[in-house]
mmCIF file of N, CA and C in Angstrom:
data_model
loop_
_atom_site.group_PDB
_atom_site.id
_atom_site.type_symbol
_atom_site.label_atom_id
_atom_site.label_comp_id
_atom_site.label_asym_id
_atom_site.label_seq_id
_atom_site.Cartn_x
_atom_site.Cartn_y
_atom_site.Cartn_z
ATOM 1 N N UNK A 1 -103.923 -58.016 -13.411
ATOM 2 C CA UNK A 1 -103.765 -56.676 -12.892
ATOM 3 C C UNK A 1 -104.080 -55.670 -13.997
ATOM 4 N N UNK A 2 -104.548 -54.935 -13.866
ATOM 5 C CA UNK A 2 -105.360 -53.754 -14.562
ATOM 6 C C UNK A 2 -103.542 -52.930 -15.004
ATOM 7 N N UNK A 3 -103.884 -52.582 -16.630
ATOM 8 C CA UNK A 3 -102.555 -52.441 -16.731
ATOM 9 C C UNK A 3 -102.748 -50.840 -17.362
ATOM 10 N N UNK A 4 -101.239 -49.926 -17.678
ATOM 11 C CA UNK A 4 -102.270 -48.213 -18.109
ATOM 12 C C UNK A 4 -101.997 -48.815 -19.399
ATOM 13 N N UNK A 5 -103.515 -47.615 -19.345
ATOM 14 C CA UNK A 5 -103.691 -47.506 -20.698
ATOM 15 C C UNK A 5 -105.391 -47.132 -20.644
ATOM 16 N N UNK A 6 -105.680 -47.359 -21.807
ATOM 17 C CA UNK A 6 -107.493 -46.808 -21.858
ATOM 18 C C UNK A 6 -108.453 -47.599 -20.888
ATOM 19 N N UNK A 7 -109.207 -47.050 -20.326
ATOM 20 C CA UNK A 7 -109.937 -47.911 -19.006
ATOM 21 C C UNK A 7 -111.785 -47.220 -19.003
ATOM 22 N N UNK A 8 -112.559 -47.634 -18.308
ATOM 23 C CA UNK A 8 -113.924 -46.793 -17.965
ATOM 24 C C UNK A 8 -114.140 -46.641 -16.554
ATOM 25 N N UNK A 9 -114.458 -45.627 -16.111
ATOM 26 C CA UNK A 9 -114.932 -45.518 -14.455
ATOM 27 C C UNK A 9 -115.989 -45.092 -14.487
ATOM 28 N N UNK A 10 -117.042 -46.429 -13.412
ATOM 29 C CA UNK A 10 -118.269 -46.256 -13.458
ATOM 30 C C UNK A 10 -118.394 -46.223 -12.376
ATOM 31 N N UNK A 11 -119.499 -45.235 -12.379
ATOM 32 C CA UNK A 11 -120.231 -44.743 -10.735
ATOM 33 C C UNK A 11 -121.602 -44.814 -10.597
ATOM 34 N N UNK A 12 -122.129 -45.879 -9.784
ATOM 35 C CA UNK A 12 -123.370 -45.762 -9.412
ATOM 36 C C UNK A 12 -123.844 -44.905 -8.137
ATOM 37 N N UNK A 13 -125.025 -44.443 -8.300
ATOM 38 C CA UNK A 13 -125.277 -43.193 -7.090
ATOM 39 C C UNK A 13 -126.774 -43.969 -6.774
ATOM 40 N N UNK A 14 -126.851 -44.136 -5.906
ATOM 41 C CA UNK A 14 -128.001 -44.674 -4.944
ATOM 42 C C UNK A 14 -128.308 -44.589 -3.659
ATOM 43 N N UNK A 15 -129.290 -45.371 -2.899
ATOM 44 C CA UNK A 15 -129.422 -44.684 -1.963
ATOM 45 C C UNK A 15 -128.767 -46.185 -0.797
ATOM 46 N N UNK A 16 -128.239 -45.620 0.792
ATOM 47 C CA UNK A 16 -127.660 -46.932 1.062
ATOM 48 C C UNK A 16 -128.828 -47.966 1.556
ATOM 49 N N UNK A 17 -130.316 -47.806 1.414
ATOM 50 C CA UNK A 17 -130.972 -48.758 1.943
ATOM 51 C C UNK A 17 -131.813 -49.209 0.808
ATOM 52 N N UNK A 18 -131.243 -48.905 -0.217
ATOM 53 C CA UNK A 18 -132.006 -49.318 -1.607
ATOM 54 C C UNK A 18 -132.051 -51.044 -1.629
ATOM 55 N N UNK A 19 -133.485 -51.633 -1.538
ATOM 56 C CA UNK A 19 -133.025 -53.467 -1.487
ATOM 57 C C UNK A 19 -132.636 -53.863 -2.382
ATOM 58 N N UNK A 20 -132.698 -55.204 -2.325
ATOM 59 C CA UNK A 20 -132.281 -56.167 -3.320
ATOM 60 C C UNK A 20 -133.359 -57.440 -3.209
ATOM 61 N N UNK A 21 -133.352 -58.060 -3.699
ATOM 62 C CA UNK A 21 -133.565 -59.531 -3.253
ATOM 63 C C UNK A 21 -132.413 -60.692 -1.880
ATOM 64 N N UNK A 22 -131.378 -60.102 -1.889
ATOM 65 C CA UNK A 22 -130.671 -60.854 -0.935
ATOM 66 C C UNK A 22 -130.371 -59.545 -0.044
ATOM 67 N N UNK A 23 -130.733 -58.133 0.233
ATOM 68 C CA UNK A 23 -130.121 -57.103 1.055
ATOM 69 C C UNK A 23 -130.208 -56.049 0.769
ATOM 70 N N UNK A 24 -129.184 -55.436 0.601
ATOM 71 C CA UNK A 24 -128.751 -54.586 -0.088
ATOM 72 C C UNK A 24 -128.214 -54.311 -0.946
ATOM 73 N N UNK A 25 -128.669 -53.038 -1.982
ATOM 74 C CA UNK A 25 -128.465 -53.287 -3.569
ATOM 75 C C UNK A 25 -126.731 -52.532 -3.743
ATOM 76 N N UNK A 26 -125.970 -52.288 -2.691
ATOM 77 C CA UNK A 26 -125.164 -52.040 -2.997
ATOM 78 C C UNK A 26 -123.864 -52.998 -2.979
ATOM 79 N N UNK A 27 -124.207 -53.495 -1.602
ATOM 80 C CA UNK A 27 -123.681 -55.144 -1.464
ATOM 81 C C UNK A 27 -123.584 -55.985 -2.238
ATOM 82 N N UNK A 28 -124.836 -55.968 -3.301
ATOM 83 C CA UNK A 28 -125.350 -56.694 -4.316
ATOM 84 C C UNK A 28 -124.144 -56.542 -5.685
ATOM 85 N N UNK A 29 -123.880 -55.461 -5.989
ATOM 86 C CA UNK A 29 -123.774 -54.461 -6.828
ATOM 87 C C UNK A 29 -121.530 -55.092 -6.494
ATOM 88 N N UNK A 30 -121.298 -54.193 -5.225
ATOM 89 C CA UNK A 30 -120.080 -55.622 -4.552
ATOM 90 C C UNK A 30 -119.741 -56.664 -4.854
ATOM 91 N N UNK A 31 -120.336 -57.545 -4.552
ATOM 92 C CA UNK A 31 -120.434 -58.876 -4.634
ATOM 93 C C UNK A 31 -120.467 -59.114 -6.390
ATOM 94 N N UNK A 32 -121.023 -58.564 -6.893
ATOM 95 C CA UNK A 32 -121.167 -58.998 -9.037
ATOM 96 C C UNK A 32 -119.905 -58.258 -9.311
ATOM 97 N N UNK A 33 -119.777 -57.061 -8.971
ATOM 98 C CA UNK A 33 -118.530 -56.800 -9.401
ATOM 99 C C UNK A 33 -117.176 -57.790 -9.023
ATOM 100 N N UNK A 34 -117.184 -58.138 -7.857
ATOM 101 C CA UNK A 34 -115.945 -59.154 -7.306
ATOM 102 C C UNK A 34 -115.966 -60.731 -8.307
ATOM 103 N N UNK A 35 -116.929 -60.838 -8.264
ATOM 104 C CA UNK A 35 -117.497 -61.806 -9.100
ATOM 105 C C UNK A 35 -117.116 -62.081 -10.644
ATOM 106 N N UNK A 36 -117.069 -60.850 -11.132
ATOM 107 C CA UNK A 36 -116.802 -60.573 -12.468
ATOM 108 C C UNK A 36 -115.606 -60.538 -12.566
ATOM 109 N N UNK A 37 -114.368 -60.527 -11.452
ATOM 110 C CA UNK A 37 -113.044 -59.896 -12.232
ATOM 111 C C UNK A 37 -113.069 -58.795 -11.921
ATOM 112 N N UNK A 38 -113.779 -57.865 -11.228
ATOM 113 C CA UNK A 38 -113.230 -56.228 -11.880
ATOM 114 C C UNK A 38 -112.077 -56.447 -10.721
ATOM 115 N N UNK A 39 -111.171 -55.489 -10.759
ATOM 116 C CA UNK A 39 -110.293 -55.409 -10.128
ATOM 117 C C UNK A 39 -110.263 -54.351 -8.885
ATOM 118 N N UNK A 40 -111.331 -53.831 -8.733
ATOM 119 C CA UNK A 40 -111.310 -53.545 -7.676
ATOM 120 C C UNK A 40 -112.137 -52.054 -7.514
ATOM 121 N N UNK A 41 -112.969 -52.038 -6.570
ATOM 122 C CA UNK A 41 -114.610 -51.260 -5.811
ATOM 123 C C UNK A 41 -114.687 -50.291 -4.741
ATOM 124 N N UNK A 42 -114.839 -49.683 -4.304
ATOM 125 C CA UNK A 42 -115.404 -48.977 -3.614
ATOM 126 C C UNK A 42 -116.885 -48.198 -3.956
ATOM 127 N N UNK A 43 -117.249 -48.609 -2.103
ATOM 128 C CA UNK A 43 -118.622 -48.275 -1.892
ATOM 129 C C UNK A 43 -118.603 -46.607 -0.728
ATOM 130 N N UNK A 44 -119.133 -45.726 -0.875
ATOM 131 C CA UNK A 44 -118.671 -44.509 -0.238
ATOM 132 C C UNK A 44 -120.203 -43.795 0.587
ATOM 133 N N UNK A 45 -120.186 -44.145 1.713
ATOM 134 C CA UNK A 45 -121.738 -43.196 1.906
ATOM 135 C C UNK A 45 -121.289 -41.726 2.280
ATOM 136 N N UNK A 46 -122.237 -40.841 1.497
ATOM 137 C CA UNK A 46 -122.512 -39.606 1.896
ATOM 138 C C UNK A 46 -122.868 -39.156 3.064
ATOM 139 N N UNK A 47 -122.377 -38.180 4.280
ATOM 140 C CA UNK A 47 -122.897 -37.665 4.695
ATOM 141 C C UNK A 47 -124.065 -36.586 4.396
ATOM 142 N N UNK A 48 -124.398 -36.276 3.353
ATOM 143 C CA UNK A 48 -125.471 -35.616 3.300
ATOM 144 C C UNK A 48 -125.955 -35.860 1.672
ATOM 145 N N UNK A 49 -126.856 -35.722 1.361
ATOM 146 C CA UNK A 49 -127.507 -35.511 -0.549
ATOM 147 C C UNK A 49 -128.978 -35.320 -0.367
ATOM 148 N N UNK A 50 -129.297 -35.087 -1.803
ATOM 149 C CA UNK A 50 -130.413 -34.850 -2.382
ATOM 150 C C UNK A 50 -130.343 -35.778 -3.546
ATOM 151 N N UNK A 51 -131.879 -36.063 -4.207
ATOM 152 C CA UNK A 51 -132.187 -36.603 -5.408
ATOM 153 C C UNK A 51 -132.530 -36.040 -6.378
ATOM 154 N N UNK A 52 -133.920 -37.085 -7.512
ATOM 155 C CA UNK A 52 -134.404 -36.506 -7.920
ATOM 156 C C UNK A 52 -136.046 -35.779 -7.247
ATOM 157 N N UNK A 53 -135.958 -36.626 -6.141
ATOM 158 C CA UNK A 53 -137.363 -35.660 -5.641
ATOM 159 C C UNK A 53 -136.763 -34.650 -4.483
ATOM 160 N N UNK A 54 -135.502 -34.208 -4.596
ATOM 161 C CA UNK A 54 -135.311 -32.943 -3.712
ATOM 162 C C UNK A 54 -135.336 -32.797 -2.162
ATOM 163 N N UNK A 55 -135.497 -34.020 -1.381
ATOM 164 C CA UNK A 55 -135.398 -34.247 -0.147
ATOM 165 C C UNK A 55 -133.938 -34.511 0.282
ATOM 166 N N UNK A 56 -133.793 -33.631 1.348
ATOM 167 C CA UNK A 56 -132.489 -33.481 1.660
ATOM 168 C C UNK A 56 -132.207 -34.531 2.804
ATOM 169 N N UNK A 57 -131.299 -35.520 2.445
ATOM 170 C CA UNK A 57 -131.385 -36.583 3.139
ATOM 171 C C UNK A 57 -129.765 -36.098 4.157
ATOM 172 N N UNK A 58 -129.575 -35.933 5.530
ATOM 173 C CA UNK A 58 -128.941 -36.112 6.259
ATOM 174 C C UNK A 58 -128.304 -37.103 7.535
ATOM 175 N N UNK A 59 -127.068 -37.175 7.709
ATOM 176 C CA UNK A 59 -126.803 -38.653 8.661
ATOM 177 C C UNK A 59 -126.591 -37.999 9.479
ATOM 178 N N UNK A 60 -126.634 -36.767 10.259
ATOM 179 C CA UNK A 60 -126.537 -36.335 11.656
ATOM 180 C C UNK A 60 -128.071 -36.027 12.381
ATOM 181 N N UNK A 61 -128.943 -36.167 11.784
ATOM 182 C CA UNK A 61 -130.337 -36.016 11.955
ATOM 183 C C UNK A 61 -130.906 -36.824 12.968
ATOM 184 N N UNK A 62 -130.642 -37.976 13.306
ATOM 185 C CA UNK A 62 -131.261 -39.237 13.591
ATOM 186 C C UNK A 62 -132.307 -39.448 14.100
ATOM 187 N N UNK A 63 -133.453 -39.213 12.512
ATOM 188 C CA UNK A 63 -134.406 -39.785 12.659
ATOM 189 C C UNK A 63 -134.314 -40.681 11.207
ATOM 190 N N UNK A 64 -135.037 -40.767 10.499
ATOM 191 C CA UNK A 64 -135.393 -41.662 9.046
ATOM 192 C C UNK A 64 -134.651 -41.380 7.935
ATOM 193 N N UNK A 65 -134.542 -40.012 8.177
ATOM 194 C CA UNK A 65 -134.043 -39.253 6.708
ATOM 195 C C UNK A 65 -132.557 -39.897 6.634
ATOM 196 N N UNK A 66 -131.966 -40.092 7.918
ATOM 197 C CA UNK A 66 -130.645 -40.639 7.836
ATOM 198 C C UNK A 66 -129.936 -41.929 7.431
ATOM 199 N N UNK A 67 -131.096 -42.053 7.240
ATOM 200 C CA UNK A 67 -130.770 -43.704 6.691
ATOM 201 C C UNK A 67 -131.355 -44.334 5.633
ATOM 202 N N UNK A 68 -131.885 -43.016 4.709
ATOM 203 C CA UNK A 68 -131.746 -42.916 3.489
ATOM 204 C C UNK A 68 -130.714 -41.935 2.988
ATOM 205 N N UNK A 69 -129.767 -42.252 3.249
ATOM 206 C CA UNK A 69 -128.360 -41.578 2.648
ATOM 207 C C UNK A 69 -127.629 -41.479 1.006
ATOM 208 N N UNK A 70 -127.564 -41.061 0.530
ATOM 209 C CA UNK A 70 -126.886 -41.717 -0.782
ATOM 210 C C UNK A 70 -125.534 -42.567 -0.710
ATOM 211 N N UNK A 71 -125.252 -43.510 -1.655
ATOM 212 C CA UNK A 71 -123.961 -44.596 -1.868
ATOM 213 C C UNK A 71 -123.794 -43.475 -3.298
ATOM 214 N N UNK A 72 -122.333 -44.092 -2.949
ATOM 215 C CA UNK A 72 -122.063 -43.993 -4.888
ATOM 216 C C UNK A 72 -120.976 -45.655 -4.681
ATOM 217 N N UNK A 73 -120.881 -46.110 -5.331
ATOM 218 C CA UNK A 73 -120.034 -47.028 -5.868
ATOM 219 C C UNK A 73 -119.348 -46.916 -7.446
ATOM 220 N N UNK A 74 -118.164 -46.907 -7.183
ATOM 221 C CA UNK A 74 -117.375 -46.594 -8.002
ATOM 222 C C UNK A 74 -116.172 -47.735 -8.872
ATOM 223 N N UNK A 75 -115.673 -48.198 -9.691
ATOM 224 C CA UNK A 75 -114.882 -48.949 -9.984
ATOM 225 C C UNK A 75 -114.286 -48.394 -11.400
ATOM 226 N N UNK A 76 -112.696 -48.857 -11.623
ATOM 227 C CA UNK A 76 -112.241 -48.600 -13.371
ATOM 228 C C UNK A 76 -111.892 -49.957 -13.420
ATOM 229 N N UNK A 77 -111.606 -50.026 -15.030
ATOM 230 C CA UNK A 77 -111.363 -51.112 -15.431
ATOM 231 C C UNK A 77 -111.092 -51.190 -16.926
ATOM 232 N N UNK A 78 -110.646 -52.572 -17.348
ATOM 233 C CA UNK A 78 -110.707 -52.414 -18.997
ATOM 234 C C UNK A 78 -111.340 -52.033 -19.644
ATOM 235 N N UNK A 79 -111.852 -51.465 -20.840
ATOM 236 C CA UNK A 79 -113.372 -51.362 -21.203
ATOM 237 C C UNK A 79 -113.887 -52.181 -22.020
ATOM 238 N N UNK A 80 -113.125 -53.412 -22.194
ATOM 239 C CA UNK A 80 -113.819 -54.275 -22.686
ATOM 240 C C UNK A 80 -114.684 -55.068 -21.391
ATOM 241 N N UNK A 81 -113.661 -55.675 -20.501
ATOM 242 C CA UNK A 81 -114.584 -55.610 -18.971
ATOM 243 C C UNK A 81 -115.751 -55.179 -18.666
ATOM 244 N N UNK A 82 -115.796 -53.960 -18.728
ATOM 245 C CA UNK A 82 -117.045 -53.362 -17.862
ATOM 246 C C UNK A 82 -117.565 -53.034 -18.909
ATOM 247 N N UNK A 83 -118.003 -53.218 -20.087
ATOM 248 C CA UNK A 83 -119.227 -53.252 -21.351
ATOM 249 C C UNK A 83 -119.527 -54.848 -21.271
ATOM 250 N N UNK A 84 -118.522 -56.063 -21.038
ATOM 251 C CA UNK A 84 -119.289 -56.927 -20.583
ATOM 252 C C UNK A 84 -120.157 -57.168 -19.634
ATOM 253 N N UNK A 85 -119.964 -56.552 -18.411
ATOM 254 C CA UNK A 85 -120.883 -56.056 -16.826
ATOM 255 C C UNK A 85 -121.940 -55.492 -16.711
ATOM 256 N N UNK A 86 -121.548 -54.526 -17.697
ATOM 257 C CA UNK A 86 -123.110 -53.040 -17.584
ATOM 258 C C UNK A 86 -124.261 -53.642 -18.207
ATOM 259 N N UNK A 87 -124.632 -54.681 -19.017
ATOM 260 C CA UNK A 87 -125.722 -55.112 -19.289
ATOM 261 C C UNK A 87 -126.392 -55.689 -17.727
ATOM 262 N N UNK A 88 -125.451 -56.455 -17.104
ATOM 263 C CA UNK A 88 -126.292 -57.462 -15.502
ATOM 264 C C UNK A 88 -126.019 -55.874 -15.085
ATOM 265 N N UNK A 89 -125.117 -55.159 -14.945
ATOM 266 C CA UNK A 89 -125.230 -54.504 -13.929
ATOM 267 C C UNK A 89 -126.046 -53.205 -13.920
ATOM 268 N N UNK A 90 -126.630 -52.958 -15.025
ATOM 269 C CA UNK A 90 -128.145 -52.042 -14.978
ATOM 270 C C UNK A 90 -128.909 -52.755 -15.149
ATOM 271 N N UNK A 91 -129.119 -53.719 -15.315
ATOM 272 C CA UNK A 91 -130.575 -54.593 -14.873
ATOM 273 C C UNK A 91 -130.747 -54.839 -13.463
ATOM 274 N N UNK A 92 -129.637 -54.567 -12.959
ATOM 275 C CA UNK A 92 -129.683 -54.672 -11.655
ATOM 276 C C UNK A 92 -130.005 -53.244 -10.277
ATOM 277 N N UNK A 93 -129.727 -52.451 -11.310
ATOM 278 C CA UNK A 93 -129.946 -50.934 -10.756
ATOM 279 C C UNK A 93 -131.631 -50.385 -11.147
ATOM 280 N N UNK A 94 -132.065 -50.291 -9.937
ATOM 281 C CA UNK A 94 -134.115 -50.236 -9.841
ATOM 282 C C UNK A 94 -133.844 -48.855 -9.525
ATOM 283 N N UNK A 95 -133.388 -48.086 -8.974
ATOM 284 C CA UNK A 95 -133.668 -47.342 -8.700
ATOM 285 C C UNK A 95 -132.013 -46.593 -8.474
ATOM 286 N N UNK A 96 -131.599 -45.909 -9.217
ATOM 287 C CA UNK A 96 -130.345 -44.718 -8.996
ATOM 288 C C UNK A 96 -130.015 -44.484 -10.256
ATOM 289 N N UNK A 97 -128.582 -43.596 -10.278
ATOM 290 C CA UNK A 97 -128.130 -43.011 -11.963
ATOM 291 C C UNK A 97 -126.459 -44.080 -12.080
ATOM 292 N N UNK A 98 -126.700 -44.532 -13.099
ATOM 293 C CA UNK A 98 -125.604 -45.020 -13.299
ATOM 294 C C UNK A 98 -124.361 -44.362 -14.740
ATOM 295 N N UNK A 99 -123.255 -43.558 -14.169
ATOM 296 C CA UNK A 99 -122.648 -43.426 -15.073
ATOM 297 C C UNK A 99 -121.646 -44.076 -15.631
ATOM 298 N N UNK A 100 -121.331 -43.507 -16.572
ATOM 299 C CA UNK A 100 -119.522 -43.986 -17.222
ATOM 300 C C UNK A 100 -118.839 -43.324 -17.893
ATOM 301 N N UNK A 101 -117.653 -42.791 -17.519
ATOM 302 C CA UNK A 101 -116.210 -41.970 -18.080
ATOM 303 C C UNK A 101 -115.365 -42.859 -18.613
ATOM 304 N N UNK A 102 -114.902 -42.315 -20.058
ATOM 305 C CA UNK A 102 -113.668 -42.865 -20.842
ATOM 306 C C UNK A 102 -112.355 -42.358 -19.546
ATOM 307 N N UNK A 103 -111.455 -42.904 -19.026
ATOM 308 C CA UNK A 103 -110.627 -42.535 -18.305
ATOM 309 C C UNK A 103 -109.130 -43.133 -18.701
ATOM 310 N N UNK A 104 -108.106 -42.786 -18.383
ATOM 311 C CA UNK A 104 -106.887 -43.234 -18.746
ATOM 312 C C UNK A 104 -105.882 -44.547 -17.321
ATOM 313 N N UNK A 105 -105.326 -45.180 -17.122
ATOM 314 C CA UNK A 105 -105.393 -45.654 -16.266
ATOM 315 C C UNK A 105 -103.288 -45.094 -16.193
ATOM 316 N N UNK A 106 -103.027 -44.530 -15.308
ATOM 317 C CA UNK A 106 -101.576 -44.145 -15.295
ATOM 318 C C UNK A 106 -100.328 -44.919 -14.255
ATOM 319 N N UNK A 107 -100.903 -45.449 -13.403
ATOM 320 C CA UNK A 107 -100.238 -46.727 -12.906
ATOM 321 C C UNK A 107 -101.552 -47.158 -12.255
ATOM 322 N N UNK A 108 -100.932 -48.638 -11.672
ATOM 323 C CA UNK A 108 -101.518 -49.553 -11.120
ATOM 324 C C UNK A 108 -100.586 -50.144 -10.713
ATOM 325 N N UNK A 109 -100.060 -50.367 -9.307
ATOM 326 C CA UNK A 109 -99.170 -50.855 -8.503
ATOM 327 C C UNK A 109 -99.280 -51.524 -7.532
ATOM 328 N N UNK A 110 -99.131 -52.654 -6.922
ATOM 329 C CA UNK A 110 -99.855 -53.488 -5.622
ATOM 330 C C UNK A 110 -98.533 -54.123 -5.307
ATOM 331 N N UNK A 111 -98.341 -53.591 -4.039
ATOM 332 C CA UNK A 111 -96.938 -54.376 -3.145
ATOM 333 C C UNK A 111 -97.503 -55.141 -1.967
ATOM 334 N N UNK A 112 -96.998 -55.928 -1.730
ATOM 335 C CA UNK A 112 -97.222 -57.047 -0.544
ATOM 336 C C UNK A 112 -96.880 -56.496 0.524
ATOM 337 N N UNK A 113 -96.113 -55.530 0.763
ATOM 338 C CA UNK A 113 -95.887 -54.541 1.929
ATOM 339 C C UNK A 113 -96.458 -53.197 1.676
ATOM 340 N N UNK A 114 -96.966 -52.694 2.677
ATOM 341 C CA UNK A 114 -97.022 -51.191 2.999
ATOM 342 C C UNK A 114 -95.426 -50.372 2.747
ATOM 343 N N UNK A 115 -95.617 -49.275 1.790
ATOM 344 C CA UNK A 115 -93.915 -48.355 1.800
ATOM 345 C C UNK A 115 -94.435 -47.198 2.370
ATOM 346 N N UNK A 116 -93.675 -47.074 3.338
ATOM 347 C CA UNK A 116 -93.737 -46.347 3.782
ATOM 348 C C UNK A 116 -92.840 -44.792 3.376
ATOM 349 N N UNK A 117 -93.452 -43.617 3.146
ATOM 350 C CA UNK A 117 -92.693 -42.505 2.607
ATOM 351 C C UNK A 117 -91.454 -42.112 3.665
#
């Protein structure tokens, strides 16, 4: 379990029909992270973005443009962790921006039940 203290949160921004060799590169991107240990992912599509070539990609449109949407995928973690990762995991990124923030991690809590407030 990811414990506080010093951590990195990395965000990849892509698009959601960007391939892969097995699909999709975000799935892809999923799947290595689960793979690795990280402790845990999210994948988020945009209702609306732009790039670097300035085409305004929308999901209420439905024609083409909509289904080139942007992803971001996001995860924190140790930072010894994810400096082991980011080598496969920008070799693995063809096409988007991949960042990373020094971040602090202030809890991390996982109950076997839902508490309800």
């Amino acid at each position: 379990m990811l414990q506080a203290g010093p951590a990195l949160k990395v965000t990849v921004h892509l698009n959601q029909d960007t391939g892969s060799a097995q699909g999709f590169l975000y799935e892809d991107i999923l799947r290595l992270l689960e793979e690795r240990g990280i402790e845990g992912a999210t994948a988020l599509r945009a209702h609306a973005g732009f790039g670097a070539h300035h085409r305004l990609h929308r999901g209420d449109t439905g024609d083409v443009t909509g289904e080139h949407l942007p992803m971001i995928v996001y995860f924190v973690d140790e930072v010894a962790k994810v400096q082991r990762i980011l080598p496969e995991l920008l070799a693995m990124v063809t096409d988007g921006l991949v960042e990373v923030h020094p971040t602090e991690v202030l809890k991390n809590i996982t109950t076997a039940e839902k508490v309800l407030a």
